Amino acid sequence: SHGRHGWEEPADAAALLASFLVGAFACGLLIDKNQFRFGGKALYGAALVGNAALLVGATFVYDETRDRLLSACFAAMACGLQNAM
């Protein structure tokens, strides 16, 4: 509701799903799935810093623009990244 009609809500849901998948894909680029141990080629530190940056970015985006969808997409990317770890 809230005055929204048509394809806006499904499009928002698709944007959130796509953001989650982008986060999971980014994790796949940073961390080799066959390498479960810390250290080595696995970039766990970079993935964790990226996760923190996305969550901080989500906060700042909302504070500066009040754009809930963009902020939620940043958070969904962080969720996808964390979930794939």
CSV table of N, CA and C in Angstrom, one decimal:
chain,number,residue,atom,x,y,z
A,1,SER,N,0.8,-1.2,0.0
A,1,SER,CA,0.0,0.0,0.0
A,1,SER,C,0.9,1.2,0.0
A,2,HIS,N,0.5,2.2,0.8
A,2,HIS,CA,1.3,3.5,0.9
A,2,HIS,C,1.3,4.2,-0.5
A,3,GLY,N,0.2,4.1,-1.3
A,3,GLY,CA,0.1,4.8,-2.5
A,3,GLY,C,0.9,4.2,-3.7
A,4,ARG,N,1.4,3.0,-3.5
A,4,ARG,CA,2.2,2.3,-4.5
A,4,ARG,C,1.3,1.4,-5.3
A,5,HIS,N,1.5,1.4,-6.6
A,5,HIS,CA,0.7,0.6,-7.5
A,5,HIS,C,1.6,0.0,-8.6
A,6,GLY,N,1.0,-1.0,-9.2
A,6,GLY,CA,1.7,-1.6,-10.4
A,6,GLY,C,2.9,-2.5,-10.0
A,7,TRP,N,4.0,-2.2,-10.8
A,7,TRP,CA,5.1,-3.1,-10.7
A,7,TRP,C,6.2,-2.6,-9.7
A,8,GLU,N,5.9,-1.6,-9.0
A,8,GLU,CA,7.0,-1.0,-8.1
A,8,GLU,C,7.4,-2.0,-7.0
A,9,GLU,N,6.4,-2.6,-6.3
A,9,GLU,CA,6.8,-3.6,-5.3
A,9,GLU,C,7.5,-4.8,-5.8
A,10,PRO,N,7.0,-5.5,-6.9
A,10,PRO,CA,7.8,-6.6,-7.4
A,10,PRO,C,9.2,-6.1,-7.9
A,11,ALA,N,9.3,-5.0,-8.4
A,11,ALA,CA,10.6,-4.5,-8.9
A,11,ALA,C,11.5,-4.2,-7.7
A,12,ASP,N,11.0,-3.7,-6.6
A,12,ASP,CA,11.8,-3.5,-5.4
A,12,ASP,C,12.2,-4.9,-4.9
A,13,ALA,N,11.4,-5.9,-4.8
A,13,ALA,CA,11.7,-7.2,-4.4
A,13,ALA,C,12.8,-7.8,-5.3
A,14,ALA,N,12.7,-7.6,-6.6
A,14,ALA,CA,13.7,-8.1,-7.5
A,14,ALA,C,15.1,-7.4,-7.3
A,15,ALA,N,15.0,-6.1,-7.0
A,15,ALA,CA,16.3,-5.3,-6.7
A,15,ALA,C,16.9,-5.9,-5.5
A,16,LEU,N,16.1,-6.2,-4.4
A,16,LEU,CA,16.7,-6.7,-3.2
A,16,LEU,C,17.3,-8.1,-3.5
A,17,LEU,N,16.6,-9.0,-4.2
A,17,LEU,CA,17.1,-10.3,-4.5
A,17,LEU,C,18.4,-10.2,-5.3
A,18,ALA,N,18.4,-9.3,-6.3
A,18,ALA,CA,19.6,-9.1,-7.2
A,18,ALA,C,20.8,-8.6,-6.3
A,19,SER,N,20.5,-7.7,-5.4
A,19,SER,CA,21.6,-7.2,-4.5
A,19,SER,C,22.1,-8.4,-3.6
A,20,PHE,N,21.3,-9.2,-3.1
A,20,PHE,CA,21.7,-10.3,-2.3
A,20,PHE,C,22.6,-11.2,-3.1
A,21,LEU,N,22.2,-11.5,-4.4
A,21,LEU,CA,23.0,-12.4,-5.2
A,21,LEU,C,24.3,-11.8,-5.6
A,22,VAL,N,24.3,-10.4,-5.8
A,22,VAL,CA,25.6,-9.8,-6.1
A,22,VAL,C,26.6,-9.9,-4.9
A,23,GLY,N,26.0,-9.8,-3.7
A,23,GLY,CA,26.9,-10.0,-2.5
A,23,GLY,C,27.4,-11.4,-2.4
A,24,ALA,N,26.6,-12.4,-2.7
A,24,ALA,CA,27.0,-13.7,-2.7
A,24,ALA,C,28.1,-14.0,-3.8
A,25,PHE,N,27.9,-13.4,-5.0
A,25,PHE,CA,28.8,-13.5,-6.1
A,25,PHE,C,30.2,-12.9,-5.7
A,26,ALA,N,30.1,-11.8,-5.0
A,26,ALA,CA,31.4,-11.1,-4.6
A,26,ALA,C,32.1,-12.0,-3.7
A,27,CYS,N,31.4,-12.7,-2.8
A,27,CYS,CA,32.1,-13.6,-1.9
A,27,CYS,C,32.8,-14.7,-2.6
A,28,GLY,N,32.1,-15.2,-3.6
A,28,GLY,CA,32.7,-16.3,-4.5
A,28,GLY,C,33.9,-15.8,-5.2
A,29,LEU,N,34.0,-14.5,-5.5
A,29,LEU,CA,35.2,-14.0,-6.1
A,29,LEU,C,36.4,-13.9,-5.1
A,30,LEU,N,36.0,-13.6,-3.9
A,30,LEU,CA,37.1,-13.3,-2.9
A,30,LEU,C,37.5,-14.6,-2.2
A,31,ILE,N,36.6,-15.5,-2.0
A,31,ILE,CA,37.0,-16.7,-1.2
A,31,ILE,C,36.7,-18.0,-2.0
A,32,ASP,N,37.8,-18.7,-2.2
A,32,ASP,CA,37.7,-20.0,-3.0
A,32,ASP,C,36.9,-21.0,-2.2
A,33,LYS,N,35.9,-21.6,-2.8
A,33,LYS,CA,35.0,-22.5,-2.0
A,33,LYS,C,35.6,-23.7,-1.5
A,34,ASN,N,36.7,-24.1,-2.1
A,34,ASN,CA,37.5,-25.3,-1.6
A,34,ASN,C,38.5,-25.0,-0.5
A,35,GLN,N,38.6,-23.7,-0.1
A,35,GLN,CA,39.6,-23.3,0.8
A,35,GLN,C,38.8,-22.8,2.1
A,36,PHE,N,38.7,-23.6,3.1
A,36,PHE,CA,37.9,-23.3,4.2
A,36,PHE,C,38.7,-22.7,5.3
A,37,ARG,N,40.1,-22.9,5.3
A,37,ARG,CA,40.9,-22.4,6.4
A,37,ARG,C,41.2,-20.9,6.2
A,38,PHE,N,41.5,-20.3,7.4
A,38,PHE,CA,41.9,-18.9,7.4
A,38,PHE,C,43.3,-18.7,6.9
A,39,GLY,N,43.6,-17.6,6.2
A,39,GLY,CA,44.9,-17.4,5.7
A,39,GLY,C,45.0,-17.9,4.3
A,40,GLY,N,46.2,-18.0,3.8
A,40,GLY,CA,46.4,-18.4,2.4
A,40,GLY,C,45.8,-17.5,1.4
A,41,LYS,N,45.2,-18.0,0.3
A,41,LYS,CA,44.7,-17.2,-0.7
A,41,LYS,C,43.3,-16.7,-0.4
A,42,ALA,N,42.6,-17.3,0.6
A,42,ALA,CA,41.3,-16.8,1.0
A,42,ALA,C,41.3,-15.4,1.6
A,43,LEU,N,40.5,-14.6,1.0
A,43,LEU,CA,40.5,-13.2,1.5
A,43,LEU,C,39.4,-12.9,2.4
A,44,TYR,N,39.4,-13.6,3.6
A,44,TYR,CA,38.3,-13.5,4.6
A,44,TYR,C,38.3,-12.1,5.1
A,45,GLY,N,39.5,-11.5,5.3
A,45,GLY,CA,39.6,-10.2,5.9
A,45,GLY,C,38.9,-9.2,4.9
A,46,ALA,N,39.2,-9.3,3.6
A,46,ALA,CA,38.6,-8.4,2.6
A,46,ALA,C,37.1,-8.5,2.6
A,47,ALA,N,36.6,-9.8,2.7
A,47,ALA,CA,35.2,-10.0,2.7
A,47,ALA,C,34.5,-9.4,3.9
A,48,LEU,N,35.2,-9.5,5.1
A,48,LEU,CA,34.6,-8.9,6.3
A,48,LEU,C,34.6,-7.4,6.3
A,49,VAL,N,35.7,-6.9,5.8
A,49,VAL,CA,35.8,-5.4,5.6
A,49,VAL,C,34.7,-4.9,4.6
A,50,GLY,N,34.5,-5.7,3.5
A,50,GLY,CA,33.5,-5.3,2.5
A,50,GLY,C,32.1,-5.4,3.1
A,51,ASN,N,31.9,-6.4,4.0
A,51,ASN,CA,30.6,-6.5,4.7
A,51,ASN,C,30.3,-5.3,5.6
A,52,ALA,N,31.3,-5.0,6.3
A,52,ALA,CA,31.2,-3.8,7.2
A,52,ALA,C,31.0,-2.5,6.4
A,53,ALA,N,31.7,-2.4,5.3
A,53,ALA,CA,31.6,-1.2,4.5
A,53,ALA,C,30.2,-1.1,3.9
A,54,LEU,N,29.6,-2.2,3.5
A,54,LEU,CA,28.3,-2.2,2.9
A,54,LEU,C,27.2,-1.8,4.0
A,55,LEU,N,27.4,-2.3,5.2
A,55,LEU,CA,26.4,-2.0,6.2
A,55,LEU,C,26.6,-0.5,6.7
A,56,VAL,N,27.8,0.0,6.8
A,56,VAL,CA,28.0,1.4,7.1
A,56,VAL,C,27.4,2.2,5.9
A,57,GLY,N,27.7,1.8,4.7
A,57,GLY,CA,27.2,2.5,3.5
A,57,GLY,C,25.6,2.5,3.5
A,58,ALA,N,25.0,1.5,3.9
A,58,ALA,CA,23.5,1.4,4.0
A,58,ALA,C,23.0,2.5,4.9
A,59,THR,N,23.7,2.6,6.0
A,59,THR,CA,23.3,3.6,7.0
A,59,THR,C,23.5,5.0,6.5
A,60,PHE,N,24.7,5.3,5.9
A,60,PHE,CA,24.9,6.7,5.4
A,60,PHE,C,24.0,7.0,4.2
A,61,VAL,N,23.8,6.0,3.3
A,61,VAL,CA,22.9,6.3,2.2
A,61,VAL,C,21.5,6.7,2.7
A,62,TYR,N,21.0,6.0,3.7
A,62,TYR,CA,19.7,6.3,4.2
A,62,TYR,C,19.7,7.7,4.9
A,63,ASP,N,20.7,7.9,5.7
A,63,ASP,CA,20.8,9.2,6.4
A,63,ASP,C,20.9,10.4,5.5
A,64,GLU,N,21.6,10.2,4.3
A,64,GLU,CA,21.8,11.3,3.4
A,64,GLU,C,20.7,11.5,2.4
A,65,THR,N,20.1,10.4,2.0
A,65,THR,CA,19.1,10.5,0.9
A,65,THR,C,17.7,10.1,1.3
A,66,ARG,N,17.5,9.4,2.4
A,66,ARG,CA,16.2,8.8,2.8
A,66,ARG,C,15.7,7.9,1.8
A,67,ASP,N,16.6,7.3,1.0
A,67,ASP,CA,16.2,6.3,0.0
A,67,ASP,C,16.2,4.9,0.6
A,68,ARG,N,15.1,4.4,1.0
A,68,ARG,CA,15.0,3.2,1.7
A,68,ARG,C,15.4,2.0,0.8
A,69,LEU,N,15.0,2.0,-0.4
A,69,LEU,CA,15.3,0.9,-1.3
A,69,LEU,C,16.9,0.8,-1.5
A,70,LEU,N,17.5,1.9,-1.8
A,70,LEU,CA,19.0,1.9,-2.0
A,70,LEU,C,19.7,1.4,-0.8
A,71,SER,N,19.2,1.9,0.4
A,71,SER,CA,19.8,1.5,1.6
A,71,SER,C,19.6,0.0,1.9
A,72,ALA,N,18.4,-0.5,1.6
A,72,ALA,CA,18.1,-1.9,1.8
A,72,ALA,C,18.9,-2.8,0.8
A,73,CYS,N,19.2,-2.3,-0.4
A,73,CYS,CA,20.0,-3.0,-1.3
A,73,CYS,C,21.4,-3.2,-0.8
A,74,PHE,N,22.0,-2.1,-0.2
A,74,PHE,CA,23.3,-2.2,0.4
A,74,PHE,C,23.3,-3.3,1.5
A,75,ALA,N,22.3,-3.3,2.3
A,75,ALA,CA,22.2,-4.3,3.4
A,75,ALA,C,22.0,-5.7,2.8
A,76,ALA,N,21.2,-5.8,1.8
A,76,ALA,CA,21.0,-7.1,1.1
A,76,ALA,C,22.3,-7.6,0.5
A,77,MET,N,23.1,-6.8,0.0
A,77,MET,CA,24.4,-7.2,-0.5
A,77,MET,C,25.3,-7.7,0.6
A,78,ALA,N,25.2,-7.0,1.8
A,78,ALA,CA,26.0,-7.4,2.9
A,78,ALA,C,25.5,-8.8,3.4
A,79,CYS,N,24.2,-9.0,3.4
A,79,CYS,CA,23.6,-10.3,3.8
A,79,CYS,C,24.1,-11.4,2.8
A,80,GLY,N,24.1,-11.1,1.6
A,80,GLY,CA,24.5,-12.1,0.6
A,80,GLY,C,25.9,-12.5,0.7
A,81,LEU,N,26.8,-11.5,1.0
A,81,LEU,CA,28.2,-11.7,1.2
A,81,LEU,C,28.4,-12.5,2.5
A,82,GLN,N,27.7,-12.2,3.5
A,82,GLN,CA,27.9,-12.9,4.8
A,82,GLN,C,27.3,-14.4,4.7
A,83,ASN,N,26.2,-14.5,4.0
A,83,ASN,CA,25.6,-15.8,3.8
A,83,ASN,C,26.5,-16.8,3.0
A,84,ALA,N,27.2,-16.2,2.0
A,84,ALA,CA,28.0,-17.0,1.2
A,84,ALA,C,29.3,-17.4,1.9
A,85,MET,N,29.7,-16.7,2.9
A,85,MET,CA,30.9,-17.0,3.6
A,85,MET,C,30.7,-18.3,4.4
